[in-house]
Structure formats: C-alpha cells, structure tokens
Tab-separated table of C-alpha atoms in Angstrom:
chain	number	residue	atom	x	y	z
A	32	GLU	CA	0.121	0.255	0.007
A	33	PRO	CA	1.770	3.248	-0.783
A	34	GLU	CA	1.843	5.668	2.457
A	35	VAL	CA	4.338	9.151	3.144
A	36	THR	CA	7.547	9.016	3.904
A	37	GLN	CA	9.362	11.372	5.432
A	38	THR	CA	12.675	11.996	6.555
A	39	PRO	CA	14.595	12.009	8.923
A	40	SER	CA	13.247	10.884	11.645
A	41	HIS	CA	14.734	12.457	13.960
A	42	GLN	CA	16.557	16.839	14.259
A	43	VAL	CA	18.111	17.534	17.057
A	44	THR	CA	19.063	21.288	15.447
A	45	GLN	CA	20.436	23.818	17.804
A	46	MET	CA	18.469	26.880	19.022
A	47	GLY	CA	18.026	29.617	15.934
A	48	GLN	CA	19.464	27.508	13.156
A	49	GLU	CA	17.355	26.459	9.592
A	50	VAL	CA	16.248	23.153	9.863
A	51	ILE	CA	14.449	21.486	6.839
A	52	LEU	CA	12.056	18.809	7.125
A	53	ARG	CA	11.486	16.533	4.120
A	54	CYS	CA	8.483	14.315	3.153
A	55	VAL	CA	6.792	12.542	-0.212
A	56	PRO	CA	4.005	12.228	-0.495
A	57	ILE	CA	1.612	9.210	-2.363
A	58	SER	CA	2.032	10.001	-5.625
A	59	ASN	CA	-1.124	10.970	-7.574
A	60	HIS	CA	-2.306	12.774	-4.573
A	61	LEU	CA	-2.378	16.093	-4.942
A	62	TYR	CA	-2.684	17.941	-1.607
A	63	PHE	CA	0.068	18.024	1.702
A	64	TYR	CA	-0.876	19.506	4.522
A	65	TRP	CA	2.326	19.849	7.920
A	66	TYR	CA	0.813	19.045	11.476
A	67	ARG	CA	2.823	18.464	14.535
A	68	GLN	CA	1.970	17.578	17.825
A	69	ILE	CA	4.460	18.777	20.996
A	70	LEU	CA	4.407	15.903	23.043
A	71	GLY	CA	1.886	15.922	25.446
A	72	GLN	CA	-0.468	17.972	23.201
A	73	LYS	CA	-2.656	17.918	20.221
A	74	VAL	CA	-2.221	16.374	16.499
A	75	GLU	CA	-2.028	20.523	14.663
A	76	PHE	CA	-2.436	22.713	11.554
A	77	LEU	CA	-0.099	23.804	10.107
A	78	VAL	CA	-0.650	24.190	6.632
A	79	SER	CA	-2.340	23.099	3.616
A	80	PHE	CA	-0.405	23.314	0.326
A	81	TYR	CA	-1.748	22.529	-3.803
A	82	ASN	CA	-0.777	23.057	-6.795
A	83	ASN	CA	1.914	24.868	-5.406
A	84	GLU	CA	0.167	27.373	-3.563
A	85	ILE	CA	-0.212	27.230	-0.218
A	86	SER	CA	-4.270	26.790	0.159
A	87	GLU	CA	-4.464	27.272	4.162
A	88	LYS	CA	-2.223	28.498	7.455
A	89	SER	CA	-2.880	28.282	10.805
A	90	GLU	CA	-1.637	31.403	13.444
A	91	ILE	CA	0.938	28.648	14.154
A	92	PHE	CA	2.587	29.064	10.885
A	93	ASP	CA	4.233	32.289	10.750
A	94	ASP	CA	6.731	34.044	9.118
A	95	GLN	CA	9.294	31.857	10.381
A	96	PHE	CA	8.567	28.735	8.823
A	97	SER	CA	7.842	28.524	5.085
A	98	VAL	CA	6.733	25.195	2.727
A	99	GLU	CA	7.992	24.053	-0.895
A	100	ARG	CA	7.213	21.257	-3.262
A	101	PRO	CA	11.587	22.147	-5.007
A	102	ASP	CA	10.591	18.451	-7.620
A	103	GLY	CA	7.591	16.586	-8.177
A	104	SER	CA	8.227	14.717	-5.018
A	105	ASN	CA	9.170	16.571	-3.114
A	106	PHE	CA	7.281	18.226	0.175
A	107	THR	CA	9.750	20.846	2.579
A	108	LEU	CA	8.912	22.374	5.957
A	109	LYS	CA	11.081	24.764	6.391
A	110	ILE	CA	12.257	26.433	9.775
A	111	ARG	CA	14.238	29.384	9.726
A	112	SER	CA	15.332	30.655	13.153
A	113	THR	CA	14.899	27.320	15.314
A	114	LYS	CA	13.206	28.462	18.826
A	115	LEU	CA	12.631	25.673	21.839
A	116	GLU	CA	9.198	25.165	21.087
A	117	ASP	CA	9.959	24.478	18.499
A	118	SER	CA	10.106	21.101	19.625
A	119	ALA	CA	7.584	18.030	18.349
A	120	MET	CA	6.905	16.026	16.392
A	121	TYR	CA	5.455	17.206	12.532
A	122	PHE	CA	3.540	14.581	10.231
A	123	CYS	CA	3.287	15.096	6.943
A	124	ALA	CA	-0.300	13.708	4.916
A	125	SER	CA	-1.391	13.874	1.736
A	126	SER	CA	-5.203	13.499	0.513
A	127	GLU	CA	-5.671	12.600	-3.375
A	128	GLN	CA	-8.912	15.111	-3.224
A	129	GLY	CA	-8.994	18.240	-2.039
A	130	LEU	CA	-12.422	18.076	-0.492
A	131	GLY	CA	-13.926	17.067	3.606
A	132	ASN	CA	-14.589	13.233	2.029
A	133	GLN	CA	-11.788	12.149	1.290
A	134	PRO	CA	-9.289	10.859	3.787
A	135	GLN	CA	-5.701	12.568	4.732
A	136	HIS	CA	-2.691	9.710	4.154
A	137	PHE	CA	0.257	10.911	7.485
A	138	GLY	CA	4.135	9.627	7.756
A	139	ASP	CA	5.368	8.601	10.338
A	140	GLY	CA	6.742	12.082	11.748
A	141	THR	CA	10.285	13.639	11.985
A	142	ARG	CA	10.924	13.926	16.229
A	143	LEU	CA	12.405	17.257	15.862
A	144	SER	CA	15.056	17.936	19.438
A	145	ILE	CA	15.737	21.965	19.442
A	146	LEU	CA	18.533	22.667	21.926
B	228	ASP	CA	-10.083	25.816	21.616
B	229	GLN	CA	-11.232	23.156	22.461
B	230	GLN	CA	-13.992	21.958	19.163
B	231	VAL	CA	-13.865	18.758	19.337
B	232	LYS	CA	-13.411	16.031	23.282
B	233	GLN	CA	-13.046	13.232	24.321
B	234	ASN	CA	-12.908	13.316	27.515
B	235	SER	CA	-11.558	9.848	27.851
B	236	PRO	CA	-8.104	9.771	28.258
B	237	SER	CA	-7.525	5.885	28.631
B	238	LEU	CA	-10.229	3.087	27.834
B	239	SER	CA	-9.597	-1.159	28.942
B	240	VAL	CA	-11.567	-4.026	27.689
B	241	GLN	CA	-10.711	-7.506	27.811
B	242	GLU	CA	-10.101	-8.903	24.395
B	243	GLY	CA	-13.756	-10.211	22.423
B	244	ARG	CA	-15.697	-7.225	23.799
B	245	ILE	CA	-17.090	-4.372	22.371
B	246	SER	CA	-14.529	-1.264	22.951
B	247	ILE	CA	-16.627	1.795	22.621
B	248	LEU	CA	-14.358	4.892	22.059
B	249	ASN	CA	-15.913	8.487	21.685
B	250	CYS	CA	-15.864	11.812	20.333
B	251	ASP	CA	-17.616	14.878	21.113
B	252	TYR	CA	-17.262	17.895	18.345
B	253	THR	CA	-18.565	21.606	18.726
B	254	ASN	CA	-18.335	23.271	15.705
B	255	SER	CA	-22.023	22.969	13.909
B	256	MET	CA	-19.580	23.533	10.553
B	257	PHE	CA	-17.583	19.713	11.206
B	258	ASP	CA	-19.225	17.866	8.145
B	259	TYR	CA	-16.528	14.717	7.733
B	260	PHE	CA	-16.158	13.006	10.479
B	261	LEU	CA	-12.730	10.291	11.016
B	262	TRP	CA	-10.991	8.149	13.004
B	263	TYR	CA	-7.334	7.265	13.468
B	264	LYS	CA	-5.034	5.151	15.664
B	265	LYS	CA	-1.766	5.283	16.274
B	266	TYR	CA	0.697	3.224	17.918
B	267	PRO	CA	4.297	4.586	19.606
B	268	ALA	CA	6.780	5.759	16.551
B	269	GLU	CA	4.781	6.140	13.805
B	270	GLY	CA	2.131	8.377	12.338
B	271	PRO	CA	-1.951	8.453	12.650
B	272	THR	CA	-3.648	5.408	10.695
B	273	PHE	CA	-7.160	6.438	9.027
B	274	LEU	CA	-8.963	4.307	10.548
B	275	ILE	CA	-12.615	4.727	8.981
B	276	SER	CA	-14.826	7.723	8.819
B	277	ILE	CA	-18.075	9.516	8.543
B	278	SER	CA	-19.981	11.858	6.932
B	279	SER	CA	-22.258	14.523	7.692
B	280	ILE	CA	-25.695	13.145	6.115
B	281	LYS	CA	-25.130	9.240	7.813
B	282	ASP	CA	-25.538	8.454	11.310
B	283	LYS	CA	-23.571	5.331	10.943
B	284	ASN	CA	-20.891	4.107	7.958
B	285	GLU	CA	-19.815	0.061	9.149
B	286	ASP	CA	-16.028	-1.349	7.789
B	287	GLY	CA	-15.291	-5.147	9.228
B	288	ARG	CA	-15.142	-4.444	13.196
B	289	PHE	CA	-15.295	-0.731	13.119
B	290	THR	CA	-18.664	0.597	12.909
B	291	VAL	CA	-18.696	4.305	13.427
B	292	PHE	CA	-21.656	6.509	15.021
B	293	LEU	CA	-22.723	9.844	14.652
B	294	ASN	CA	-25.769	12.106	16.677
B	295	LYS	CA	-25.414	14.838	15.243
B	296	SER	CA	-28.042	17.189	17.276
B	297	ALA	CA	-26.378	15.415	20.344
B	298	LYS	CA	-22.714	17.036	18.160
B	299	HIS	CA	-21.080	13.109	19.206
B	300	LEU	CA	-19.996	10.381	17.528
B	301	SER	CA	-18.389	6.660	18.437
B	302	LEU	CA	-15.793	4.096	17.412
B	303	HIS	CA	-16.886	0.876	17.870
B	304	ILE	CA	-14.286	-1.970	17.833
B	305	VAL	CA	-16.267	-5.182	18.124
B	306	PRO	CA	-14.492	-8.280	19.049
B	307	SER	CA	-11.722	-6.104	20.505
B	308	GLN	CA	-7.968	-7.299	19.832
B	309	PRO	CA	-4.831	-7.184	21.324
B	310	GLY	CA	-3.980	-6.093	17.950
B	311	ASP	CA	-6.151	-2.898	18.115
B	312	SER	CA	-4.056	-1.596	21.714
B	313	ALA	CA	-3.102	2.018	21.138
B	314	VAL	CA	-3.848	5.297	20.700
B	315	TYR	CA	-7.097	6.591	19.038
B	316	PHE	CA	-7.914	9.785	16.866
B	317	CYS	CA	-11.156	11.713	16.931
B	318	ALA	CA	-10.765	14.436	13.834
B	319	ALA	CA	-13.541	16.701	11.825
B	320	SER	CA	-12.929	19.439	9.112
B	321	ALA	CA	-14.982	21.537	7.590
B	322	GLN	CA	-16.006	20.919	3.733
B	323	GLY	CA	-14.550	24.645	2.364
B	324	SER	CA	-13.360	24.773	-1.194
B	325	GLY	CA	-9.976	23.381	-1.047
B	326	ASN	CA	-7.603	21.813	0.907
B	327	THR	CA	-9.549	21.349	4.626
B	328	PRO	CA	-7.226	20.980	7.907
B	329	LEU	CA	-8.311	18.367	10.329
B	330	VAL	CA	-9.043	19.485	14.021
B	331	PHE	CA	-8.086	16.261	16.583
B	332	GLY	CA	-9.244	15.546	19.881
B	333	LYS	CA	-5.369	14.977	22.059
B	334	GLY	CA	-6.959	11.197	21.543
B	335	THR	CA	-7.948	8.342	23.803
B	336	ARG	CA	-5.565	5.222	24.587
B	337	LEU	CA	-7.103	2.007	24.108
B	338	SER	CA	-5.699	-1.239	25.811
B	339	VAL	CA	-6.591	-4.423	25.226
B	340	ILE	CA	-6.360	-7.514	27.066
B	341	ALA	CA	-5.256	-10.471	26.335
C-alpha cells in the first residue's frame, strides 16, 4: 500500500538554526499538509498546499515557517530560525482530493528536538 | 479552544469484548469525521470516516456512529483484539473549497487485555 514517507525520523538542532523537514507524499495525491504534535498535546494543523501554493495556514505557521515542493515528489517544511518551542513531532500528510470527504494519509513523522 | 473533545484519556477492555470510544465536537460547520489509530513511533493511520449525511458507517470490526443533534460520535470495535491497543484520535473537518484542515481530539489510549 502506498505511503507517505518522511525524513529524517529524528532531527536535533541548535536553537536559532534552520531546519528542513522532508516528505514524499503518495504519488497520485495532489494535496499536502503539515501538522505538528507537541509532546502531550493535540495534533495541530500547520499548513496545506495545492498546485504550488499555500491553500490555508494556521496561526502557528508564522514567518519563520515556509513550505516548498522543489520537484515532482518532495514536499518540505523549513523553519528558518528554530526556537525551543518548535520541539515537536512533525507529520506530513497527503490526500487525493481536497474535499472534506477524502481521508488524509500521514507519514510516521519527524521528531524535532531543539537544544 | 477544544472544538473536538475526547474526554476519556484511556480505556481498558478485555479481548473479545466491545470497545467504545467517544468523541464530542462543538463546531456545527464540521461535516466530515474521521478516526485514526496511532501506534508509538508511527504516524496516525486512517481507520474509518463518516459524512454528516449519515449516522452510521461500518467497516469490518469497526463501526462509527454519528449523532448530529448531540454533536457526538463514537467508534465501536467488535470484537476487540490485542492488536487494537493504540491511541485513537477523533478528527473533524468542514468541507471547503479545497484542502480542509483536520481538527483533532487529544486521543484515547485503548488497551485490549488478553
């Protein structure tokens, strides 16, 4: 069964450094998402992306965050200058259609630890 | 701002019995509801969904019930198996023009005891 893959599985970064999290969505999916889960808290929506544009973003997704689809298969999340509170699990997801009646499929996540 | 609430952080059930996981929501714009299962060190895995035009959806051992007037849904697992032990997340979305963010509950940890 096709799946969303994320790399790396664990990223340790010094505060203030830039980090790029990578995702390969399911190949025939057109809609891409990033979510995060801070330890002990809910999974929270960050951003959605379609047709090389951000479709929607949450208030968490401030100017320090950016997303890109640099080629036909990868989807990346960049945090420009990391803060301690950015430490979390980051999940990439994709869906075949953007309508609410299609499930989003998630990768196994990248654990980001900011020191 | 808890638009999706799972009030039971944990649930223990004996193997072979029914597991019932509950979820409440407050946003009346939600019209699509999903359940995800999550094992440690893995991402959420889609389990089953239901549209607001239905009140029940069944897939094998899993059934989701939706009570729109009460803004409540539940996931029934019958019979429960030890491999069902995981954290279960309820999620909801409001159908929009394109990508629709999922709003998650905090999850319920299900333990199925052999």
